[in-house]
Each structure stands twice: as structure tokens, then as C-alpha cells.
PDB file of C-alpha atoms in Angstrom:
ATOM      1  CA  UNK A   1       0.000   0.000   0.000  1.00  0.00           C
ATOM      2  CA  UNK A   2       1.256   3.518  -0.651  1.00  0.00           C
ATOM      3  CA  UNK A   3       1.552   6.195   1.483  1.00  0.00           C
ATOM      4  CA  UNK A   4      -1.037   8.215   0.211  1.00  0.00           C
ATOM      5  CA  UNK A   5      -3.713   5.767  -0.031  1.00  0.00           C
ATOM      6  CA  UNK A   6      -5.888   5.581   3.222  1.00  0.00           C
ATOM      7  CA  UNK A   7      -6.273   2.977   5.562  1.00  0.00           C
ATOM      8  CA  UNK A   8      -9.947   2.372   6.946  1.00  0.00           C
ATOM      9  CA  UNK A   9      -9.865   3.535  10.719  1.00  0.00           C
ATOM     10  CA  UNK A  10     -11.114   2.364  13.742  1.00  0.00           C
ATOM     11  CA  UNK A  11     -13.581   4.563  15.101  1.00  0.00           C
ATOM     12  CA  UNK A  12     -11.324   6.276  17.669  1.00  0.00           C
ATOM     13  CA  UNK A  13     -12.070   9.449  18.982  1.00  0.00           C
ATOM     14  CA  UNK A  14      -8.824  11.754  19.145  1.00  0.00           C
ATOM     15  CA  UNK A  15      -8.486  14.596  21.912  1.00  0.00           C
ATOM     16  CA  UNK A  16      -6.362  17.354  22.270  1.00  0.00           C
ATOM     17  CA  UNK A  17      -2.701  17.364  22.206  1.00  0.00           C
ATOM     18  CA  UNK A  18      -0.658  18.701  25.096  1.00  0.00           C
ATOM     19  CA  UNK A  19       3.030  19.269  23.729  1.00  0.00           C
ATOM     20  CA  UNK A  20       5.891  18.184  26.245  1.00  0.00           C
ATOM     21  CA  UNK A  21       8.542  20.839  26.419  1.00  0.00           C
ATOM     22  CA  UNK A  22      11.673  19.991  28.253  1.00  0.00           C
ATOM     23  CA  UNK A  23      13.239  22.528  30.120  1.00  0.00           C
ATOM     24  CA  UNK A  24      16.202  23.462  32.313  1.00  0.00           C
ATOM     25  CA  UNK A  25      14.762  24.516  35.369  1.00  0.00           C
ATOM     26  CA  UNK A  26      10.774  23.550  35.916  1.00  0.00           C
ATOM     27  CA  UNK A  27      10.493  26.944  38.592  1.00  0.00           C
ATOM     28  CA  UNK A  28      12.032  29.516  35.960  1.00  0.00           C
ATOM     29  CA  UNK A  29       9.614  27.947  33.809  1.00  0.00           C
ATOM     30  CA  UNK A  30       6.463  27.595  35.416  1.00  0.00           C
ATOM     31  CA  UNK A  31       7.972  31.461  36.655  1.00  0.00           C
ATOM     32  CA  UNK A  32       7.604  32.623  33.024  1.00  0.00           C
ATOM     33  CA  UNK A  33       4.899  30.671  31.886  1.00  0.00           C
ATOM     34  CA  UNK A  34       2.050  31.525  34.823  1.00  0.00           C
ATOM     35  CA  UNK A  35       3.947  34.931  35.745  1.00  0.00           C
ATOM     36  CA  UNK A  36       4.292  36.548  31.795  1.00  0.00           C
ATOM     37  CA  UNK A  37       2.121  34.227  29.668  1.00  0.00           C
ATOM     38  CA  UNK A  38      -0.767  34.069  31.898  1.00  0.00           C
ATOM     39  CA  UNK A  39      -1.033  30.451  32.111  1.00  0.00           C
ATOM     40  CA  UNK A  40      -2.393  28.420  35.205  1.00  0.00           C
ATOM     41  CA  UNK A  41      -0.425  25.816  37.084  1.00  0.00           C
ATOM     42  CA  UNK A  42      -2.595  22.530  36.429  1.00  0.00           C
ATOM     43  CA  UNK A  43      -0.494  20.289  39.210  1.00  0.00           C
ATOM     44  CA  UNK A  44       3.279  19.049  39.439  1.00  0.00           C
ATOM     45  CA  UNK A  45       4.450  15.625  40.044  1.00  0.00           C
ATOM     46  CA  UNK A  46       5.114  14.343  43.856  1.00  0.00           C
ATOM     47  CA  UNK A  47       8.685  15.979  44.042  1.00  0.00           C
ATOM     48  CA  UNK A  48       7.630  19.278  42.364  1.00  0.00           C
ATOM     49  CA  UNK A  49      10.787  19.816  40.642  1.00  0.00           C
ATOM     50  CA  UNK A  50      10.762  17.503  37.056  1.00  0.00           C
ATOM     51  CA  UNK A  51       7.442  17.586  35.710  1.00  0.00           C
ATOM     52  CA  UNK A  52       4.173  20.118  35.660  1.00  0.00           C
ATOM     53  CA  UNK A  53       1.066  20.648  33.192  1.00  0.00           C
ATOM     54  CA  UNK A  54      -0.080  24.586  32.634  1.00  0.00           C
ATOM     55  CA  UNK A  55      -3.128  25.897  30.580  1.00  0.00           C
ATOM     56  CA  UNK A  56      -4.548  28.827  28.933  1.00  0.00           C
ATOM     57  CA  UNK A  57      -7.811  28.177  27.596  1.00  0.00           C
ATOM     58  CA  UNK A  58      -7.941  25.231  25.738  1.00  0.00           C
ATOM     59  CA  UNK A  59      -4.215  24.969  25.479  1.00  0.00           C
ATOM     60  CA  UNK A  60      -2.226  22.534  27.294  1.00  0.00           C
ATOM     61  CA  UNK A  61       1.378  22.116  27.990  1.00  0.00           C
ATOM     62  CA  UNK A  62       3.251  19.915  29.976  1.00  0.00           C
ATOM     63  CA  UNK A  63       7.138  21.368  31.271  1.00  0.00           C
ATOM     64  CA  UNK A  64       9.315  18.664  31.690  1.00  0.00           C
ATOM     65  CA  UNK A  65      13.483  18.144  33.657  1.00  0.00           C
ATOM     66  CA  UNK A  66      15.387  15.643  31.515  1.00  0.00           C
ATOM     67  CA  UNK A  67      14.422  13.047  29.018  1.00  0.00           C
ATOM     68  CA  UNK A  68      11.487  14.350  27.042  1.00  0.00           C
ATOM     69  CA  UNK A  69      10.670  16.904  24.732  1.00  0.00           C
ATOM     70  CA  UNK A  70      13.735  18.498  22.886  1.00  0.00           C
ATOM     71  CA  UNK A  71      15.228  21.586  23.105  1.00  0.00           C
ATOM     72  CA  UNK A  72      14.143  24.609  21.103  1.00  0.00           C
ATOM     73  CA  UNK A  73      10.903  22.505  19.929  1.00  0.00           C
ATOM     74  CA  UNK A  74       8.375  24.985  18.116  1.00  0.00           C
ATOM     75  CA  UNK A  75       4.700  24.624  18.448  1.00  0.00           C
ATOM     76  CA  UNK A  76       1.647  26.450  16.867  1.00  0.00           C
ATOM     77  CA  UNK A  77      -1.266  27.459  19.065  1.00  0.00           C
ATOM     78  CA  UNK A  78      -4.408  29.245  18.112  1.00  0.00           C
ATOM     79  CA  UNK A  79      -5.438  32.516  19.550  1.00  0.00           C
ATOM     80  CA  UNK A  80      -8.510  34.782  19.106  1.00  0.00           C
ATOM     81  CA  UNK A  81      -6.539  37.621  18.344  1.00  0.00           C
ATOM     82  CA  UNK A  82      -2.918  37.814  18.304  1.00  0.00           C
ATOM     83  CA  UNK A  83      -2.029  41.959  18.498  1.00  0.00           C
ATOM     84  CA  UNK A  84      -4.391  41.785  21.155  1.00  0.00           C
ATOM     85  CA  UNK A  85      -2.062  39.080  23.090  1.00  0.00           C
ATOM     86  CA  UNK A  86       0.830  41.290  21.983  1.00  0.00           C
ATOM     87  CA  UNK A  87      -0.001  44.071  23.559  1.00  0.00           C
ATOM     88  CA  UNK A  88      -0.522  42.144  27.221  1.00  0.00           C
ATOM     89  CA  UNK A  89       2.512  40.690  26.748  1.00  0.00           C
ATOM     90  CA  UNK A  90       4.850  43.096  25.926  1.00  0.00           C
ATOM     91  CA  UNK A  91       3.463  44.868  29.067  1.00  0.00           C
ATOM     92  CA  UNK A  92       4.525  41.816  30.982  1.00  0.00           C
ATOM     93  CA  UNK A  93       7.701  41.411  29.548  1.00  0.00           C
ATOM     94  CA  UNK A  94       7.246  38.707  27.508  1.00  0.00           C
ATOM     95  CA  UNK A  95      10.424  37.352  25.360  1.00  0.00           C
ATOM     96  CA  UNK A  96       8.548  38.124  21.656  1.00  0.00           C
ATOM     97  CA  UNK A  97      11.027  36.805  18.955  1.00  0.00           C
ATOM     98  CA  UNK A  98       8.958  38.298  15.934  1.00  0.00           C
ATOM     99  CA  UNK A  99       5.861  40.376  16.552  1.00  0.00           C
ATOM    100  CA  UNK A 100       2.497  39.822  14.959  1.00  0.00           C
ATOM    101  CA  UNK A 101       3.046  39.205  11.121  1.00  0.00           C
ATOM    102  CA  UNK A 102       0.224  38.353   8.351  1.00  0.00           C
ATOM    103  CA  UNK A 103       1.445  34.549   6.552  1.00  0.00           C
ATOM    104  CA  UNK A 104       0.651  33.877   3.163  1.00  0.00           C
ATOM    105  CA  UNK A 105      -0.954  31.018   4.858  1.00  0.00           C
ATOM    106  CA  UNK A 106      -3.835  32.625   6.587  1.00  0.00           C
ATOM    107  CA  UNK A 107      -2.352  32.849   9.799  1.00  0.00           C
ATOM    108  CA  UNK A 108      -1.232  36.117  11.471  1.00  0.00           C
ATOM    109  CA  UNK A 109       1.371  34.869  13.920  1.00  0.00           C
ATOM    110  CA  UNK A 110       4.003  36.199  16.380  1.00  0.00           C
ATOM    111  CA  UNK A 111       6.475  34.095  18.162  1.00  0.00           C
ATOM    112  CA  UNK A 112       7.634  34.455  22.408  1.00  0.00           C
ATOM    113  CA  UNK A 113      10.596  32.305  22.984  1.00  0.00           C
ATOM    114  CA  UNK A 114      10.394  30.737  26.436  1.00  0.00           C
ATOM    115  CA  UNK A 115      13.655  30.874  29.270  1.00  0.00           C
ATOM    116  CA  UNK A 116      14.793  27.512  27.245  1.00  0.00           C
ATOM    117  CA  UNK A 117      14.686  28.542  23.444  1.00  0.00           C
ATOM    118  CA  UNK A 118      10.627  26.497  22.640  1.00  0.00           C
ATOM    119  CA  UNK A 119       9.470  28.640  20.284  1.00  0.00           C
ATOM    120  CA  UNK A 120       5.249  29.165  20.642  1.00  0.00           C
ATOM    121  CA  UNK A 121       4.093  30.442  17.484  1.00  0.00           C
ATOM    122  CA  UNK A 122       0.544  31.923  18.625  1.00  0.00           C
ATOM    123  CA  UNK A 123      -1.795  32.986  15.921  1.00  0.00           C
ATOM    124  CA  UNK A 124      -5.075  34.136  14.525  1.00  0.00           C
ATOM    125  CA  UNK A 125      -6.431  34.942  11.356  1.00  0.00           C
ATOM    126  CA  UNK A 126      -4.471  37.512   8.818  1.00  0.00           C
ATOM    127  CA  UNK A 127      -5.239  41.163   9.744  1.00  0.00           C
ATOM    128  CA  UNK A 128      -7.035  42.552   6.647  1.00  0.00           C
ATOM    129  CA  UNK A 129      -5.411  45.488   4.518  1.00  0.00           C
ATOM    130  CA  UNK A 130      -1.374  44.073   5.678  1.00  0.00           C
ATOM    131  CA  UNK A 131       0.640  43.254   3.082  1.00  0.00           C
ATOM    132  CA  UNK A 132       2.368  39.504   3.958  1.00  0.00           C
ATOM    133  CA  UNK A 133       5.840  39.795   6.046  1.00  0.00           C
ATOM    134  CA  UNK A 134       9.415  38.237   6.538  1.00  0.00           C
ATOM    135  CA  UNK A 135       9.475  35.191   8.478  1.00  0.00           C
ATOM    136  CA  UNK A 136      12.358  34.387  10.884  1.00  0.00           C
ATOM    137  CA  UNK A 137      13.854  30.846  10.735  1.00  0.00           C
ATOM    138  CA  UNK A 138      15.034  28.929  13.642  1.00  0.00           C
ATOM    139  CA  UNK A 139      18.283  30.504  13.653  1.00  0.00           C
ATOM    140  CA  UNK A 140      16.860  33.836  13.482  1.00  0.00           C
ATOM    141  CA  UNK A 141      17.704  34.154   9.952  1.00  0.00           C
ATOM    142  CA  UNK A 142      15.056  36.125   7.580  1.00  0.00           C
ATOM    143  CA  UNK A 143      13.293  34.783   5.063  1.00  0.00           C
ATOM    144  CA  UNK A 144      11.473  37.483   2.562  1.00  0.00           C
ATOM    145  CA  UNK A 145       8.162  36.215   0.242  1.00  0.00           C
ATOM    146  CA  UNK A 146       9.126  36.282  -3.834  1.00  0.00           C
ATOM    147  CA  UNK A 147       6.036  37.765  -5.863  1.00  0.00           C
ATOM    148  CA  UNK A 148       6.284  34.699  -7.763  1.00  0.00           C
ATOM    149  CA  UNK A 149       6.120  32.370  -4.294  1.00  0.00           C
ATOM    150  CA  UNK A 150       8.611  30.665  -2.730  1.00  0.00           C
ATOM    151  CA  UNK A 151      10.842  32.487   0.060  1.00  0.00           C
ATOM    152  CA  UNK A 152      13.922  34.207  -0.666  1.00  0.00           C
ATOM    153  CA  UNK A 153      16.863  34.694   2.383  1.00  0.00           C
ATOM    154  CA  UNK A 154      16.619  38.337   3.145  1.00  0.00           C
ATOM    155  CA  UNK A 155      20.425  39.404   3.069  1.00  0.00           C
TER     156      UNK A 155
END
């Protein structure tokens, strides 16, 4: 069977998905993630030093010491409106890597990079009447739309 031909499924019901970021040190974390990002400590594990969950809204994370998750992992998460979230976050100091940008993909995104380099890449729809900007790599190098599509590397 080929890869694109489908498989008949089981009728299995999927849920969310809660991304496991590892980190360095769970308190600077949960620090940054409940004191800038507004996000809710869910509960820790017994010892309270290796593993927590956090949530804002419907979005789940789970900040984990040691073996899972890798560093600098990137994740996409939906937001009503993202220059709205800007704005709150900047005031809280918030680490924003690229501020609120309209994608030629429909998505108007800005990225915060967290104490150990996970890069959330929060988003809502394009904001109408913006043209479409640059988009940062993970190296922070710049990447600039061609009129005829396809990305160029902004020099």
C-alpha cells in the first residue's frame, strides 16, 4: 500500500494534544509561563521539581526536567486575536522573537521564545489590509516572500 492511499480507521475518537517541552529549570519555567504568559499551574508531580502541566484556555502544555521533549521545539497554538495578546505581553515582559506578522498562509502569527529557546508560534487569522511579512527561521535568519512564491533569504 502507498503512502497516500488511506487505511480504513477504527472509530477512535482523538483529543487534544498537550506538547511536552523539556526545560532546564521547571520553577524559571512555570515562573515565566504563569507569571508573563498568563497560564495556570494545572499540578506538578510528587517531588515538584521535574514535571508540571499549565493551561490557557484550551491549550495545554506539559514542562518537563530531563528526558522528554527536545530543546528549542516549536509549536503552533491558536489565539482569538494575536495583536491583542501582543499588547498584554509586551506589558509583561514577555520574550517576543517576531511580533504579529500576516502569513501567506492565513495565519497572522508572532512568536515568544520561552527561558529555554521552545518557540510558541501563537496565531489568529491575517489582519485585513497588511501586506504579507518576513518570516524568521530557527536561527533567526530572515526569510522574505518572492512575488512569484517561494521564500527568498533576506540578506
Amino acid at each position: 500500500m502507498s503512502p497516500v492511499e488511506t487505511v480504513k480507521s477504527v472509530a477512535v475518537a482523538f483529543q487534544g494534544v498537550t506538547p511536552v517541552l523539556r526545560v532546564n529549570d521547571l520553577e524559571t519555567s512555570l515562573n515565566y509561563y504563569v507569571s508573563v504568559l498568563g497560564f495556570k499551574l494545572n499540578w506538578k508531580n510528587d517531588d515538584g521539581s521535574s514535571f508540571a502541566s499549565v493551561s490557557r484556555g484550551n491549550c495545554h502544555l506539559f514542562l518537563c526536567v530531563g528526558d522528554q521533549g527536545n530543546p528549542g521545539s516549536w509549536m503552533w497554538i491558536g489565539v482569538s486575536d494575536v495583536d491583542v495578546l501582543h499588547e498584554e505581553l509586551l506589558a509583561k515582559g514577555a520574550s517576543v522573537r517576531h511580533p504579529p506578522t500576516n502569513y501567506p498562509w492565513g495565519s497572522r502569527e508572532m512568536h515568544l521564545e520561552d527561558p529555554d529557546g521552545n518557540v510558541l508560534r501563537l496565531g489568529s487569522d491575517n489582519k485585513p489590509g497588511e501586506p504579507f511579512g518576513n518570516w524568521i527561521d530557527m536561527r533567526g535568519i530572515h526569510w522574505r516572500r518572492k512575488p512569484e512564491g517561494g521564500w527568498v533569504r533576506v540578506e
